[in-house]
Amino acid sequence: MKVFLFHFASLKVYHNSLSEMVVFDYQPGRGREGPSDMLKSFKGHVQTDGYSGYNFLDKEKDITLFHCWAHARRKFYDALQNDKSRAECALEQIQLLYAIERTARDQSLDVQQTLALRQQKAVPILNALHSWMKKTYIETTPKSVIGRALAYSLKLWNGLATYTTDGKLNIDNNLVENAIRPVAIGRKNYLFAGSHEAAQRSAMLYSLFGTCKLHGVNPFEWMKDVLQKIPAYPVNQVAQLLLHNWNK
């Protein structure tokens, strides 16, 4: 199983891209308690941004922590005004990595074929890019925008390269960022939930509606159907009403 984990203010978002489910988890703070509890029985890959609060996952026995190229790429976009030539050089190589992913999608490659393509095409690009980044970093000012972009990728390098070891993994966690977009767009309209309980209820609704979106289900139709059925539904079969099992 693989999960994308992304933090947004006091909401942490978990997206299982294999079963197409998303969970928003509200926590009063940004510490490790929420992810630690949520993933205590999890086994598999967890993809995150570079937030240091997730580093503890790398020490968990059954979890492989890896990282997102979209976040690394964004750092180099930010550096275009600071050092255009170096930033463009990095972006060109990153775009080659994404082109390989588009080829896999366009050709509908299965997991093993995707893995073989990445090993053949992406790994050499990554090796050359890694060497270039290490050489270039010592030529830059560490506190410059380009220096910080290089430092970010070099620090997370093993995690950034992990996607090439398994055809089920994604190059980035843009899928989970798509899930949080409604929250990000609307956050200025509702900065405060009013209470911790209200924030938890909001997280529950975001989870339900976000999963509806992933499954192409109209939230109103699903909710109406479930609310009509559930009073007389057998308790031991209520899981059939969950979005990923629901049949209208």
XYZ file of C-alpha atoms in Angstrom:
248
model
C 0.000 0.000 0.000
C 1.144 3.549 -0.577
C -0.067 6.787 0.937
C 0.566 10.427 0.151
C 0.835 12.616 3.246
C 0.565 16.372 3.072
C 0.108 18.989 5.798
C -2.079 22.041 5.434
C -2.176 24.306 8.502
C -3.670 21.971 11.165
C -5.084 19.513 8.629
C -3.064 16.534 7.490
C -4.233 14.805 4.350
C -3.740 11.101 3.631
C -4.425 9.818 0.132
C -4.328 6.137 -0.728
C -3.862 6.235 -4.482
C -4.471 2.494 -4.896
C -7.981 2.483 -3.398
C -8.671 6.142 -4.279
C -9.519 7.276 -0.761
C -8.625 10.512 0.984
C -8.719 11.331 4.697
C -8.374 14.787 6.223
C -7.183 14.536 9.810
C -7.465 17.601 12.033
C -4.887 17.997 14.781
C -4.479 20.963 17.155
C -0.758 21.130 16.332
C 1.730 20.141 13.644
C 3.639 17.564 15.686
C 4.211 13.904 14.947
C 1.341 12.662 17.136
C -1.272 12.734 14.365
C 0.718 10.889 11.674
C 2.181 8.518 14.259
C -1.282 7.454 15.421
C -2.801 7.371 11.921
C -0.006 5.217 10.486
C 0.706 3.007 13.507
C -0.494 -0.139 11.708
C 0.499 0.942 8.206
C 2.936 -1.005 6.068
C 4.197 0.356 2.772
C 5.361 3.578 1.160
C 4.536 7.068 2.401
C 5.247 10.018 0.124
C 5.567 13.457 1.690
C 6.952 16.899 1.068
C 10.156 17.880 2.856
C 8.496 18.907 6.140
C 10.830 17.764 8.914
C 7.912 16.705 11.114
C 7.594 13.558 9.008
C 11.218 12.471 9.352
C 10.346 10.041 12.143
C 8.553 7.882 9.547
C 11.918 7.013 8.041
C 12.750 5.110 11.229
C 9.568 3.022 11.228
C 10.258 -0.636 10.442
C 7.427 -1.220 7.974
C 7.353 2.206 6.297
C 9.443 3.458 3.393
C 9.448 7.251 3.337
C 9.989 8.919 -0.025
C 9.602 12.396 -1.433
C 7.909 14.498 -4.063
C 9.557 15.898 -7.194
C 6.867 18.579 -7.603
C 8.048 20.239 -4.394
C 11.698 20.033 -5.466
C 10.851 21.402 -8.908
C 8.980 24.331 -7.359
C 12.176 25.407 -5.577
C 13.948 25.748 -8.925
C 11.076 27.711 -10.427
C 11.466 30.116 -7.512
C 15.189 30.362 -8.319
C 14.733 31.450 -11.955
C 14.999 35.119 -11.008
C 18.044 34.447 -8.854
C 20.131 32.240 -11.170
C 18.346 31.585 -14.435
C 20.971 29.404 -16.094
C 21.389 26.972 -13.193
C 17.673 26.890 -12.409
C 16.820 26.190 -16.050
C 19.422 23.435 -16.208
C 17.813 21.661 -13.243
C 14.292 22.205 -14.569
C 15.181 20.779 -17.975
C 16.407 17.551 -16.389
C 13.387 17.327 -14.107
C 11.149 17.793 -17.134
C 12.847 14.799 -18.741
C 11.851 12.742 -15.698
C 8.249 13.881 -16.081
C 8.335 13.102 -19.811
C 9.162 9.496 -18.924
C 6.136 9.395 -16.634
C 3.920 10.763 -19.425
C 5.201 8.031 -21.728
C 4.245 5.389 -19.157
C 0.748 6.843 -18.834
C 0.206 7.392 -22.558
C 1.237 3.814 -23.315
C -0.812 2.451 -20.372
C 2.197 0.552 -19.071
C 1.618 -1.850 -16.206
C 3.585 -1.750 -12.959
C 6.455 -3.934 -14.173
C 6.729 -2.122 -17.498
C 6.750 1.235 -15.705
C 9.496 0.012 -13.392
C 11.574 -1.217 -16.346
C 11.142 2.112 -18.165
C 12.198 4.088 -15.118
C 15.234 1.893 -14.543
C 16.281 2.236 -18.160
C 15.517 5.927 -18.745
C 15.048 7.774 -15.442
C 17.861 6.328 -13.342
C 20.670 7.566 -15.660
C 19.105 11.051 -15.695
C 18.862 11.037 -11.911
C 22.474 9.915 -11.509
C 23.727 12.694 -13.774
C 21.473 15.261 -12.118
C 22.656 14.247 -8.661
C 26.311 14.663 -9.686
C 25.554 18.050 -11.243
C 23.704 19.238 -8.135
C 26.529 18.244 -5.798
C 29.096 19.995 -7.984
C 26.929 23.089 -8.486
C 25.956 23.458 -4.834
C 29.528 24.124 -3.718
C 29.724 26.874 -6.360
C 26.689 28.750 -5.032
C 25.914 30.838 -1.987
C 24.056 28.531 0.428
C 21.539 31.196 1.439
C 20.740 32.201 -2.140
C 17.489 30.979 -3.688
C 19.329 28.614 -6.029
C 21.514 27.423 -3.151
C 18.450 26.605 -1.063
C 16.832 24.821 -4.016
C 19.905 22.644 -4.481
C 20.202 21.987 -0.745
C 16.547 20.903 -0.558
C 16.946 18.311 -3.313
C 20.317 17.041 -2.089
C 19.041 16.612 1.460
C 16.063 14.560 0.258
C 17.832 12.840 -2.628
C 17.366 9.214 -1.591
C 13.660 9.846 -1.076
C 13.360 11.670 -4.392
C 14.906 8.734 -6.245
C 12.853 6.033 -4.512
C 9.969 6.234 -7.004
C 12.190 4.514 -9.593
C 12.359 1.349 -7.464
C 8.655 0.459 -7.678
C 6.279 0.868 -10.609
C 3.345 1.547 -8.271
C 4.904 4.710 -6.874
C 4.332 8.204 -8.234
C 6.938 10.804 -9.068
C 5.078 13.407 -6.998
C 2.147 13.814 -4.644
C 0.125 16.135 -6.867
C -2.842 13.794 -6.398
C -3.099 14.736 -2.738
C -2.532 18.411 -3.554
C -5.540 18.185 -5.859
C -7.524 16.843 -2.905
C -6.638 19.842 -0.721
C -7.212 22.458 -3.421
C -10.779 23.276 -2.276
C -9.439 23.964 1.224
C -6.579 26.084 -0.082
C -8.860 28.113 -2.354
C -11.417 28.768 0.357
C -9.156 29.243 3.376
C -9.421 33.051 3.397
C -13.197 32.730 3.576
C -13.095 30.479 6.626
C -9.870 31.008 8.513
C -11.351 29.766 11.777
C -13.439 26.670 12.416
C -14.784 28.055 15.687
C -13.709 25.128 17.847
C -11.662 21.947 17.750
C -14.873 19.926 17.422
C -16.014 21.998 14.434
C -12.602 21.540 12.792
C -12.877 17.763 13.252
C -16.334 17.757 11.679
C -15.004 19.816 8.764
C -12.179 17.316 8.282
C -14.718 14.480 8.174
C -16.768 16.257 5.481
C -13.646 17.066 3.450
C -12.727 13.380 3.629
C -16.127 12.230 2.389
C -16.428 14.802 -0.371
C -12.800 14.404 -1.426
C -13.285 10.655 -1.808
C -16.486 11.294 -3.765
C -14.469 13.392 -6.188
C -11.846 10.687 -6.623
C -14.540 8.132 -7.472
C -16.535 10.459 -9.707
C -19.524 10.275 -7.359
C -21.976 13.136 -6.846
C -21.757 13.855 -3.070
C -25.415 14.875 -2.853
C -26.616 11.664 -4.502
C -24.415 9.503 -2.288
C -25.427 11.280 0.935
C -29.126 11.240 0.060
C -29.023 7.521 -0.742
C -27.062 6.633 2.413
C -29.265 8.702 4.740
C -32.378 7.058 3.306
C -30.992 3.533 3.637
C -29.003 3.590 6.863
C -31.853 3.554 9.466
C -32.938 0.077 8.319
C -29.558 -1.166 7.089
C -28.025 -4.236 8.789
C -25.260 -3.082 11.122
C -22.902 -5.824 9.961
C -23.282 -4.657 6.333
C -23.054 -0.906 6.811
C -19.574 -0.874 5.265
C -21.299 -1.438 1.923
C -22.490 2.169 2.100
C -18.964 3.555 2.222
C -17.971 5.370 -0.932
C -15.548 2.809 -2.276
C -18.166 0.033 -1.848
C -21.291 2.033 -2.709
C -23.594 0.946 -5.482
C -26.587 3.185 -6.009
